[in-house]
PDB file of C-alpha atoms in Angstrom:
ATOM      1  CA  ASP A 105      -0.031   0.289  -0.209  1.00 64.00           C
ATOM      2  CA  ALA A 106       1.446   3.046  -0.727  1.00 83.00           C
ATOM      3  CA  GLY A 107       1.582   5.027   2.420  1.00 95.00           C
ATOM      4  CA  VAL A 108       0.646   9.281   2.613  1.00 97.00           C
ATOM      5  CA  ILE A 109       1.540  11.285  -0.270  1.00 98.00           C
ATOM      6  CA  GLN A 110       2.803  15.000   0.492  1.00 98.00           C
ATOM      7  CA  SER A 111       4.147  17.507  -2.572  1.00 97.00           C
ATOM      8  CA  PRO A 112       6.306  19.434  -3.001  1.00 97.00           C
ATOM      9  CA  ARG A 113       8.965  17.465  -0.635  1.00 97.00           C
ATOM     10  CA  HIS A 114      11.052  21.160  -1.035  1.00 97.00           C
ATOM     11  CA  GLU A 115       9.493  24.769  -0.907  1.00 97.00           C
ATOM     12  CA  VAL A 116      12.046  28.069  -1.360  1.00 97.00           C
ATOM     13  CA  THR A 117       9.950  30.774  -2.443  1.00 96.00           C
ATOM     14  CA  GLU A 118      10.608  34.279  -1.353  1.00 96.00           C
ATOM     15  CA  MET A 119       8.263  36.278   1.119  1.00 96.00           C
ATOM     16  CA  GLY A 120       4.741  37.472  -0.142  1.00 96.00           C
ATOM     17  CA  GLN A 121       3.992  34.493  -2.324  1.00 97.00           C
ATOM     18  CA  GLU A 122       1.428  31.939  -2.345  1.00 97.00           C
ATOM     19  CA  VAL A 123       2.790  28.394  -1.094  1.00 98.00           C
ATOM     20  CA  THR A 124      -0.117  25.725  -1.401  1.00 98.00           C
ATOM     21  CA  LEU A 125       1.175  22.305   0.572  1.00 98.00           C
ATOM     22  CA  ARG A 126      -0.597  19.252  -0.962  1.00 98.00           C
ATOM     23  CA  CYS A 127      -1.408  15.951   0.930  1.00 98.00           C
ATOM     24  CA  LYS A 128      -2.667  12.251  -0.458  1.00 98.00           C
ATOM     25  CA  PRO A 129      -4.037   9.873   2.569  1.00 98.00           C
ATOM     26  CA  ILE A 130      -3.545   5.786   2.654  1.00 97.00           C
ATOM     27  CA  SER A 131      -6.890   4.922   1.290  1.00 96.00           C
ATOM     28  CA  GLY A 132      -9.237   4.568   3.601  1.00 94.00           C
ATOM     29  CA  HIS A 133      -8.471   6.821   5.946  1.00 95.00           C
ATOM     30  CA  ASP A 134     -10.906   8.866   7.249  1.00 94.00           C
ATOM     31  CA  TYR A 135      -8.890  11.401   9.772  1.00 93.00           C
ATOM     32  CA  LEU A 136      -5.827  13.853   8.212  1.00 95.00           C
ATOM     33  CA  PHE A 137      -4.015  16.045  10.127  1.00 95.00           C
ATOM     34  CA  TRP A 138      -1.989  18.753   9.074  1.00 97.00           C
ATOM     35  CA  TYR A 139       1.184  19.178  11.354  1.00 96.00           C
ATOM     36  CA  ARG A 140       3.287  21.823  11.306  1.00 97.00           C
ATOM     37  CA  GLN A 141       7.796  21.137  13.154  1.00 96.00           C
ATOM     38  CA  THR A 142      10.153  23.834  14.471  1.00 94.00           C
ATOM     39  CA  MET A 143      13.257  23.356  16.761  1.00 89.00           C
ATOM     40  CA  MET A 144      12.010  25.939  18.899  1.00 88.00           C
ATOM     41  CA  ARG A 145       7.891  24.503  18.848  1.00 88.00           C
ATOM     42  CA  GLY A 146       8.427  20.919  17.815  1.00 89.00           C
ATOM     43  CA  LEU A 147       5.397  19.568  16.346  1.00 92.00           C
ATOM     44  CA  GLU A 148       2.395  20.863  16.596  1.00 91.00           C
ATOM     45  CA  LEU A 149      -1.268  20.276  15.231  1.00 92.00           C
ATOM     46  CA  LEU A 150      -2.549  22.835  13.145  1.00 95.00           C
ATOM     47  CA  ILE A 151      -6.239  21.501  11.539  1.00 95.00           C
ATOM     48  CA  TYR A 152      -7.899  18.035  11.039  1.00 94.00           C
ATOM     49  CA  PHE A 153     -10.074  16.860   8.941  1.00 94.00           C
ATOM     50  CA  ASN A 154     -12.705  14.345   9.059  1.00 93.00           C
ATOM     51  CA  ASN A 155     -14.653  12.502   6.567  1.00 95.00           C
ATOM     52  CA  ASN A 156     -13.463  15.400   4.740  1.00 95.00           C
ATOM     53  CA  VAL A 157     -15.155  17.664   6.859  1.00 95.00           C
ATOM     54  CA  PRO A 158     -12.992  20.234   9.308  1.00 94.00           C
ATOM     55  CA  ILE A 159     -13.463  19.192  13.586  1.00 91.00           C
ATOM     56  CA  ASP A 160     -10.520  22.413  14.563  1.00 89.00           C
ATOM     57  CA  ASP A 161      -8.997  24.374  13.421  1.00 91.00           C
ATOM     58  CA  SER A 162      -7.232  25.935  16.101  1.00 88.00           C
ATOM     59  CA  GLY A 163      -3.718  25.771  15.641  1.00 89.00           C
ATOM     60  CA  MET A 164      -4.298  27.211  12.410  1.00 93.00           C
ATOM     61  CA  PRO A 165      -1.347  30.098  13.170  1.00 87.00           C
ATOM     62  CA  GLU A 166      -3.002  33.257  11.067  1.00 85.00           C
ATOM     63  CA  ASP A 167      -5.593  33.846   8.726  1.00 91.00           C
ATOM     64  CA  ARG A 168      -3.125  33.777   6.156  1.00 95.00           C
ATOM     65  CA  PHE A 169      -2.913  30.258   6.849  1.00 97.00           C
ATOM     66  CA  SER A 170      -6.283  27.441   5.211  1.00 97.00           C
ATOM     67  CA  ALA A 171      -6.412  23.857   4.550  1.00 97.00           C
ATOM     68  CA  LYS A 172      -9.209  21.947   2.419  1.00 97.00           C
ATOM     69  CA  MET A 173     -10.159  18.791   1.521  1.00 97.00           C
ATOM     70  CA  PRO A 174     -12.189  18.859  -1.124  1.00 97.00           C
ATOM     71  CA  ASN A 175     -12.572  15.193  -1.286  1.00 95.00           C
ATOM     72  CA  ALA A 176     -11.119  11.772   0.330  1.00 95.00           C
ATOM     73  CA  SER A 177      -8.014  11.478  -1.285  1.00 96.00           C
ATOM     74  CA  PHE A 178      -7.114  15.205  -1.733  1.00 97.00           C
ATOM     75  CA  SER A 179      -6.293  18.041   0.683  1.00 98.00           C
ATOM     76  CA  THR A 180      -4.083  21.219   0.192  1.00 98.00           C
ATOM     77  CA  LEU A 181      -2.669  23.978   2.882  1.00 98.00           C
ATOM     78  CA  LYS A 182      -2.160  27.024   1.544  1.00 98.00           C
ATOM     79  CA  ILE A 183      -0.453  30.032   3.150  1.00 97.00           C
ATOM     80  CA  GLN A 184      -1.023  33.000   1.764  1.00 97.00           C
ATOM     81  CA  PRO A 185       1.313  35.394   1.692  1.00 96.00           C
ATOM     82  CA  SER A 186       4.082  33.834   3.131  1.00 96.00           C
ATOM     83  CA  GLU A 187       6.527  34.897   5.794  1.00 96.00           C
ATOM     84  CA  PRO A 188       9.920  34.225   6.824  1.00 96.00           C
ATOM     85  CA  ARG A 189       9.175  32.610  10.458  1.00 95.00           C
ATOM     86  CA  ASP A 190       6.771  30.058   8.579  1.00 96.00           C
ATOM     87  CA  SER A 191       9.995  28.551   7.594  1.00 97.00           C
ATOM     88  CA  ALA A 192       9.089  24.932   8.650  1.00 97.00           C
ATOM     89  CA  VAL A 193       8.709  21.609   7.852  1.00 98.00           C
ATOM     90  CA  TYR A 194       4.472  20.540   7.362  1.00 98.00           C
ATOM     91  CA  PHE A 195       4.128  17.370   7.895  1.00 98.00           C
ATOM     92  CA  CYS A 196       0.721  15.485   6.798  1.00 98.00           C
ATOM     93  CA  ALA A 197      -0.713  12.616   8.470  1.00 96.00           C
ATOM     94  CA  SER A 198      -4.295   9.974   8.142  1.00 95.00           C
ATOM     95  CA  SER A 199      -5.795   7.596   9.886  1.00 93.00           C
ATOM     96  CA  PHE A 200      -8.292   5.182  10.567  1.00 92.00           C
ATOM     97  CA  GLY A 201     -10.256   5.943  13.543  1.00 83.00           C
ATOM     98  CA  ARG A 202      -9.696   8.275  16.189  1.00 75.00           C
ATOM     99  CA  GLY A 203      -8.954   5.460  18.676  1.00 75.00           C
ATOM    100  CA  ILE A 204      -5.452   5.654  20.968  1.00 72.00           C
ATOM    101  CA  ASN A 205      -4.414   2.010  19.407  1.00 78.00           C
ATOM    102  CA  GLN A 206      -5.175   3.411  15.609  1.00 84.00           C
ATOM    103  CA  PRO A 207      -1.522   5.007  14.695  1.00 90.00           C
ATOM    104  CA  GLN A 208      -1.262   8.296  12.848  1.00 92.00           C
ATOM    105  CA  HIS A 209       1.072   7.142   8.745  1.00 95.00           C
ATOM    106  CA  PHE A 210       2.644  10.383   8.382  1.00 97.00           C
ATOM    107  CA  GLY A 211       4.022  11.367   4.835  1.00 97.00           C
ATOM    108  CA  ASP A 212       7.483  12.434   4.690  1.00 97.00           C
ATOM    109  CA  GLY A 213       6.669  16.000   4.938  1.00 97.00           C
ATOM    110  CA  THR A 214       7.066  19.562   3.090  1.00 98.00           C
ATOM    111  CA  ARG A 215      10.323  20.879   3.161  1.00 97.00           C
ATOM    112  CA  LEU A 216       9.749  24.851   3.075  1.00 98.00           C
ATOM    113  CA  SER A 217      11.740  28.317   3.533  1.00 97.00           C
ATOM    114  CA  ILE A 218      10.444  31.807   3.085  1.00 97.00           C
ATOM    115  CA  LEU A 219      12.751  33.989   1.609  1.00 96.00           C
TER     116      LEU A 219
ATOM    117  CA  GLY B  12      -5.366  22.349  28.766  1.00 69.00           C
ATOM    118  CA  GLN B  13      -2.705  19.233  27.470  1.00 77.00           C
ATOM    119  CA  SER B  14       0.904  19.262  28.305  1.00 87.00           C
ATOM    120  CA  LEU B  15       3.913  16.957  28.190  1.00 93.00           C
ATOM    121  CA  GLU B  16       6.982  17.356  29.442  1.00 95.00           C
ATOM    122  CA  GLN B  17      10.008  14.763  28.316  1.00 97.00           C
ATOM    123  CA  PRO B  18      14.002  15.024  28.690  1.00 97.00           C
ATOM    124  CA  SER B  19      15.112  17.006  25.920  1.00 95.00           C
ATOM    125  CA  GLU B  20      17.998  15.161  25.144  1.00 97.00           C
ATOM    126  CA  VAL B  21      19.591  11.181  26.376  1.00 97.00           C
ATOM    127  CA  THR B  22      22.843   9.968  25.361  1.00 97.00           C
ATOM    128  CA  ALA B  23      23.456   5.715  25.773  1.00 97.00           C
ATOM    129  CA  VAL B  24      25.657   3.095  24.340  1.00 97.00           C
ATOM    130  CA  GLU B  25      25.175   0.340  22.022  1.00 97.00           C
ATOM    131  CA  GLY B  26      23.464  -2.408  23.563  1.00 97.00           C
ATOM    132  CA  ALA B  27      22.609  -0.748  26.453  1.00 97.00           C
ATOM    133  CA  ILE B  28      18.591  -0.322  28.043  1.00 97.00           C
ATOM    134  CA  VAL B  29      17.745   3.306  27.729  1.00 97.00           C
ATOM    135  CA  GLN B  30      14.353   5.294  29.461  1.00 98.00           C
ATOM    136  CA  ILE B  31      13.119   8.288  28.138  1.00 98.00           C
ATOM    137  CA  ASN B  32       9.741   9.433  30.473  1.00 97.00           C
ATOM    138  CA  CYS B  33       6.781  11.571  29.874  1.00 97.00           C
ATOM    139  CA  THR B  34       4.775  12.700  32.266  1.00 97.00           C
ATOM    140  CA  TYR B  35       1.004  14.604  31.097  1.00 94.00           C
ATOM    141  CA  GLN B  36      -1.311  16.687  31.850  1.00 91.00           C
ATOM    142  CA  THR B  37      -4.903  16.583  30.269  1.00 85.00           C
ATOM    143  CA  SER B  38      -8.872  17.474  31.158  1.00 81.00           C
ATOM    144  CA  GLY B  39      -9.149  13.921  29.663  1.00 80.00           C
ATOM    145  CA  PHE B  40      -7.077  10.898  29.174  1.00 82.00           C
ATOM    146  CA  TYR B  41      -7.558   9.045  25.465  1.00 83.00           C
ATOM    147  CA  GLY B  42      -4.074   6.894  25.817  1.00 89.00           C
ATOM    148  CA  LEU B  43      -0.216   8.005  25.425  1.00 93.00           C
ATOM    149  CA  SER B  44       1.109   6.792  22.692  1.00 94.00           C
ATOM    150  CA  TRP B  45       5.107   6.654  20.882  1.00 96.00           C
ATOM    151  CA  TYR B  46       6.600   7.887  17.496  1.00 96.00           C
ATOM    152  CA  GLN B  47      10.459   7.565  16.601  1.00 98.00           C
ATOM    153  CA  GLN B  48      11.595  10.024  13.957  1.00 97.00           C
ATOM    154  CA  HIS B  49      15.137   9.629  12.731  1.00 97.00           C
ATOM    155  CA  ASP B  50      16.772  13.322  11.188  1.00 95.00           C
ATOM    156  CA  GLY B  51      15.101  14.146   8.274  1.00 93.00           C
ATOM    157  CA  GLY B  52      12.812  11.587   8.407  1.00 95.00           C
ATOM    158  CA  ALA B  53       8.748  11.360   8.945  1.00 96.00           C
ATOM    159  CA  PRO B  54       7.353  10.126  12.757  1.00 96.00           C
ATOM    160  CA  THR B  55       6.711   6.599  12.982  1.00 96.00           C
ATOM    161  CA  PHE B  56       4.530   5.204  15.075  1.00 94.00           C
ATOM    162  CA  LEU B  57       5.933   2.458  17.764  1.00 95.00           C
ATOM    163  CA  SER B  58       3.121   2.171  20.575  1.00 93.00           C
ATOM    164  CA  TYR B  59       0.448   2.982  22.756  1.00 92.00           C
ATOM    165  CA  ASN B  60      -1.573   2.144  26.264  1.00 93.00           C
ATOM    166  CA  ALA B  61      -4.509   3.137  27.105  1.00 90.00           C
ATOM    167  CA  LEU B  62      -4.035   0.833  30.610  1.00 92.00           C
ATOM    168  CA  ASP B  63      -1.926   0.674  33.420  1.00 95.00           C
ATOM    169  CA  GLY B  64       0.970  -1.686  32.890  1.00 96.00           C
ATOM    170  CA  LEU B  65       3.929  -2.677  30.146  1.00 96.00           C
ATOM    171  CA  GLU B  66       3.616  -3.464  26.347  1.00 93.00           C
ATOM    172  CA  GLU B  67       5.775  -4.835  24.655  1.00 93.00           C
ATOM    173  CA  THR B  68       6.834  -4.744  21.152  1.00 88.00           C
ATOM    174  CA  GLY B  69      10.037  -6.724  20.137  1.00 92.00           C
ATOM    175  CA  ARG B  70      13.367  -4.617  21.586  1.00 95.00           C
ATOM    176  CA  PHE B  71      10.926  -1.831  22.769  1.00 96.00           C
ATOM    177  CA  SER B  72       8.844  -1.253  25.287  1.00 96.00           C
ATOM    178  CA  SER B  73       5.911   0.813  26.390  1.00 97.00           C
ATOM    179  CA  PHE B  74       4.405   1.616  30.423  1.00 97.00           C
ATOM    180  CA  LEU B  75       1.804   3.599  32.020  1.00 96.00           C
ATOM    181  CA  SER B  76       0.474   4.529  34.548  1.00 96.00           C
ATOM    182  CA  ARG B  77      -2.805   6.511  34.648  1.00 94.00           C
ATOM    183  CA  SER B  78      -2.897   7.728  38.070  1.00 93.00           C
ATOM    184  CA  ASP B  79       0.735   9.225  38.427  1.00 94.00           C
ATOM    185  CA  SER B  80      -0.025  10.667  34.496  1.00 94.00           C
ATOM    186  CA  TYR B  81       3.073   9.232  34.000  1.00 95.00           C
ATOM    187  CA  GLY B  82       4.683   6.622  31.166  1.00 97.00           C
ATOM    188  CA  TYR B  83       7.590   5.744  29.542  1.00 98.00           C
ATOM    189  CA  LEU B  84       9.645   3.862  26.190  1.00 98.00           C
ATOM    190  CA  LEU B  85      12.236   1.770  27.567  1.00 98.00           C
ATOM    191  CA  LEU B  86      14.426   0.744  24.401  1.00 97.00           C
ATOM    192  CA  GLN B  87      16.752  -3.124  25.353  1.00 97.00           C
ATOM    193  CA  GLU B  88      19.735  -3.883  23.645  1.00 97.00           C
ATOM    194  CA  LEU B  89      20.428  -0.579  21.977  1.00 97.00           C
ATOM    195  CA  GLN B  90      21.395  -0.163  18.599  1.00 97.00           C
ATOM    196  CA  MET B  91      23.444   2.559  16.195  1.00 97.00           C
ATOM    197  CA  LYS B  92      20.116   2.975  14.321  1.00 97.00           C
ATOM    198  CA  ASP B  93      17.794   3.349  17.389  1.00 97.00           C
ATOM    199  CA  SER B  94      19.284   6.649  17.218  1.00 98.00           C
ATOM    200  CA  ALA B  95      16.620   9.783  16.483  1.00 98.00           C
ATOM    201  CA  SER B  96      13.700  11.781  18.633  1.00 97.00           C
ATOM    202  CA  TYR B  97      11.197   9.508  19.889  1.00 98.00           C
ATOM    203  CA  PHE B  98       7.657  11.775  21.191  1.00 97.00           C
ATOM    204  CA  CYS B  99       4.916  11.080  23.704  1.00 96.00           C
ATOM    205  CA  ALA B 100       1.791  11.858  22.486  1.00 94.00           C
ATOM    206  CA  VAL B 101      -1.914  11.840  24.094  1.00 91.00           C
ATOM    207  CA  ARG B 102      -4.834  11.990  22.594  1.00 83.00           C
ATOM    208  CA  GLY B 103      -7.759  14.361  22.251  1.00 76.00           C
ATOM    209  CA  SER B 104     -11.089  13.768  23.347  1.00 72.00           C
ATOM    210  CA  GLN B 105     -11.889  14.179  19.004  1.00 70.00           C
ATOM    211  CA  GLY B 106      -9.165  11.552  17.890  1.00 69.00           C
ATOM    212  CA  ASN B 107      -6.426  14.270  17.604  1.00 78.00           C
ATOM    213  CA  LEU B 108      -2.800  13.937  19.156  1.00 85.00           C
ATOM    214  CA  ILE B 109      -0.796  16.316  20.812  1.00 88.00           C
ATOM    215  CA  PHE B 110       2.567  15.348  21.074  1.00 92.00           C
ATOM    216  CA  GLY B 111       5.349  16.367  23.408  1.00 93.00           C
ATOM    217  CA  LYS B 112       8.316  18.061  22.625  1.00 93.00           C
ATOM    218  CA  GLY B 113      10.790  14.950  22.332  1.00 95.00           C
ATOM    219  CA  THR B 114      13.395  13.009  23.503  1.00 97.00           C
ATOM    220  CA  LYS B 115      17.351  13.411  21.403  1.00 97.00           C
ATOM    221  CA  LEU B 116      18.386  10.055  21.409  1.00 98.00           C
ATOM    222  CA  SER B 117      22.146   9.374  20.898  1.00 97.00           C
ATOM    223  CA  VAL B 118      23.465   5.877  20.250  1.00 97.00           C
ATOM    224  CA  LYS B 119      27.159   5.859  21.277  1.00 96.00           C
ATOM    225  CA  PRO B 120      29.315   2.849  19.948  1.00 94.00           C
TER     226      PRO B 120
END
């Protein structure tokens, strides 16, 4: 089975540009999570979806960030306009169910650098 | 709110046993998980505890004491490839995970 697929793997762009990160969850998984990881703040949950519906977006830092999940096999995280402090590794993860025994499967991440 | 505390770094030698502790504060408890992340890689699931006691998976074991809001990950027969960061995480009421800041384990020859 293919794992969680994220694209692009690396993104370098200038401040002010729009950035779109993409994620394809594992087929059949009903939960999708977006995380951001930095040295200072660790692994932070930004937003998560259940059956394509956003459940909790309280981790989204500000209005510049938005996420969508138009169908069960695709999600995007958009930053507009981007700022240098958005530089981080962004992970997408999916799981089947929400029990503690249902592991979250992470993609390889997108390493984002905003100049 | 929810918070987790774990040591930032641990160093051990190959073949040894190491224990990584995690204490948590949660408004409701639904289980404790452990994830491993190698440098430049993605977090991968190791184990979980929903009830008190020890869960063993090969060289790795995880322990939970709900009364003490405490758990640990035990790694035995350490290998160089075990050098990685280890995260404990608690599950929120709606299925989300809240991660600790991670413990960087360095295994020396």
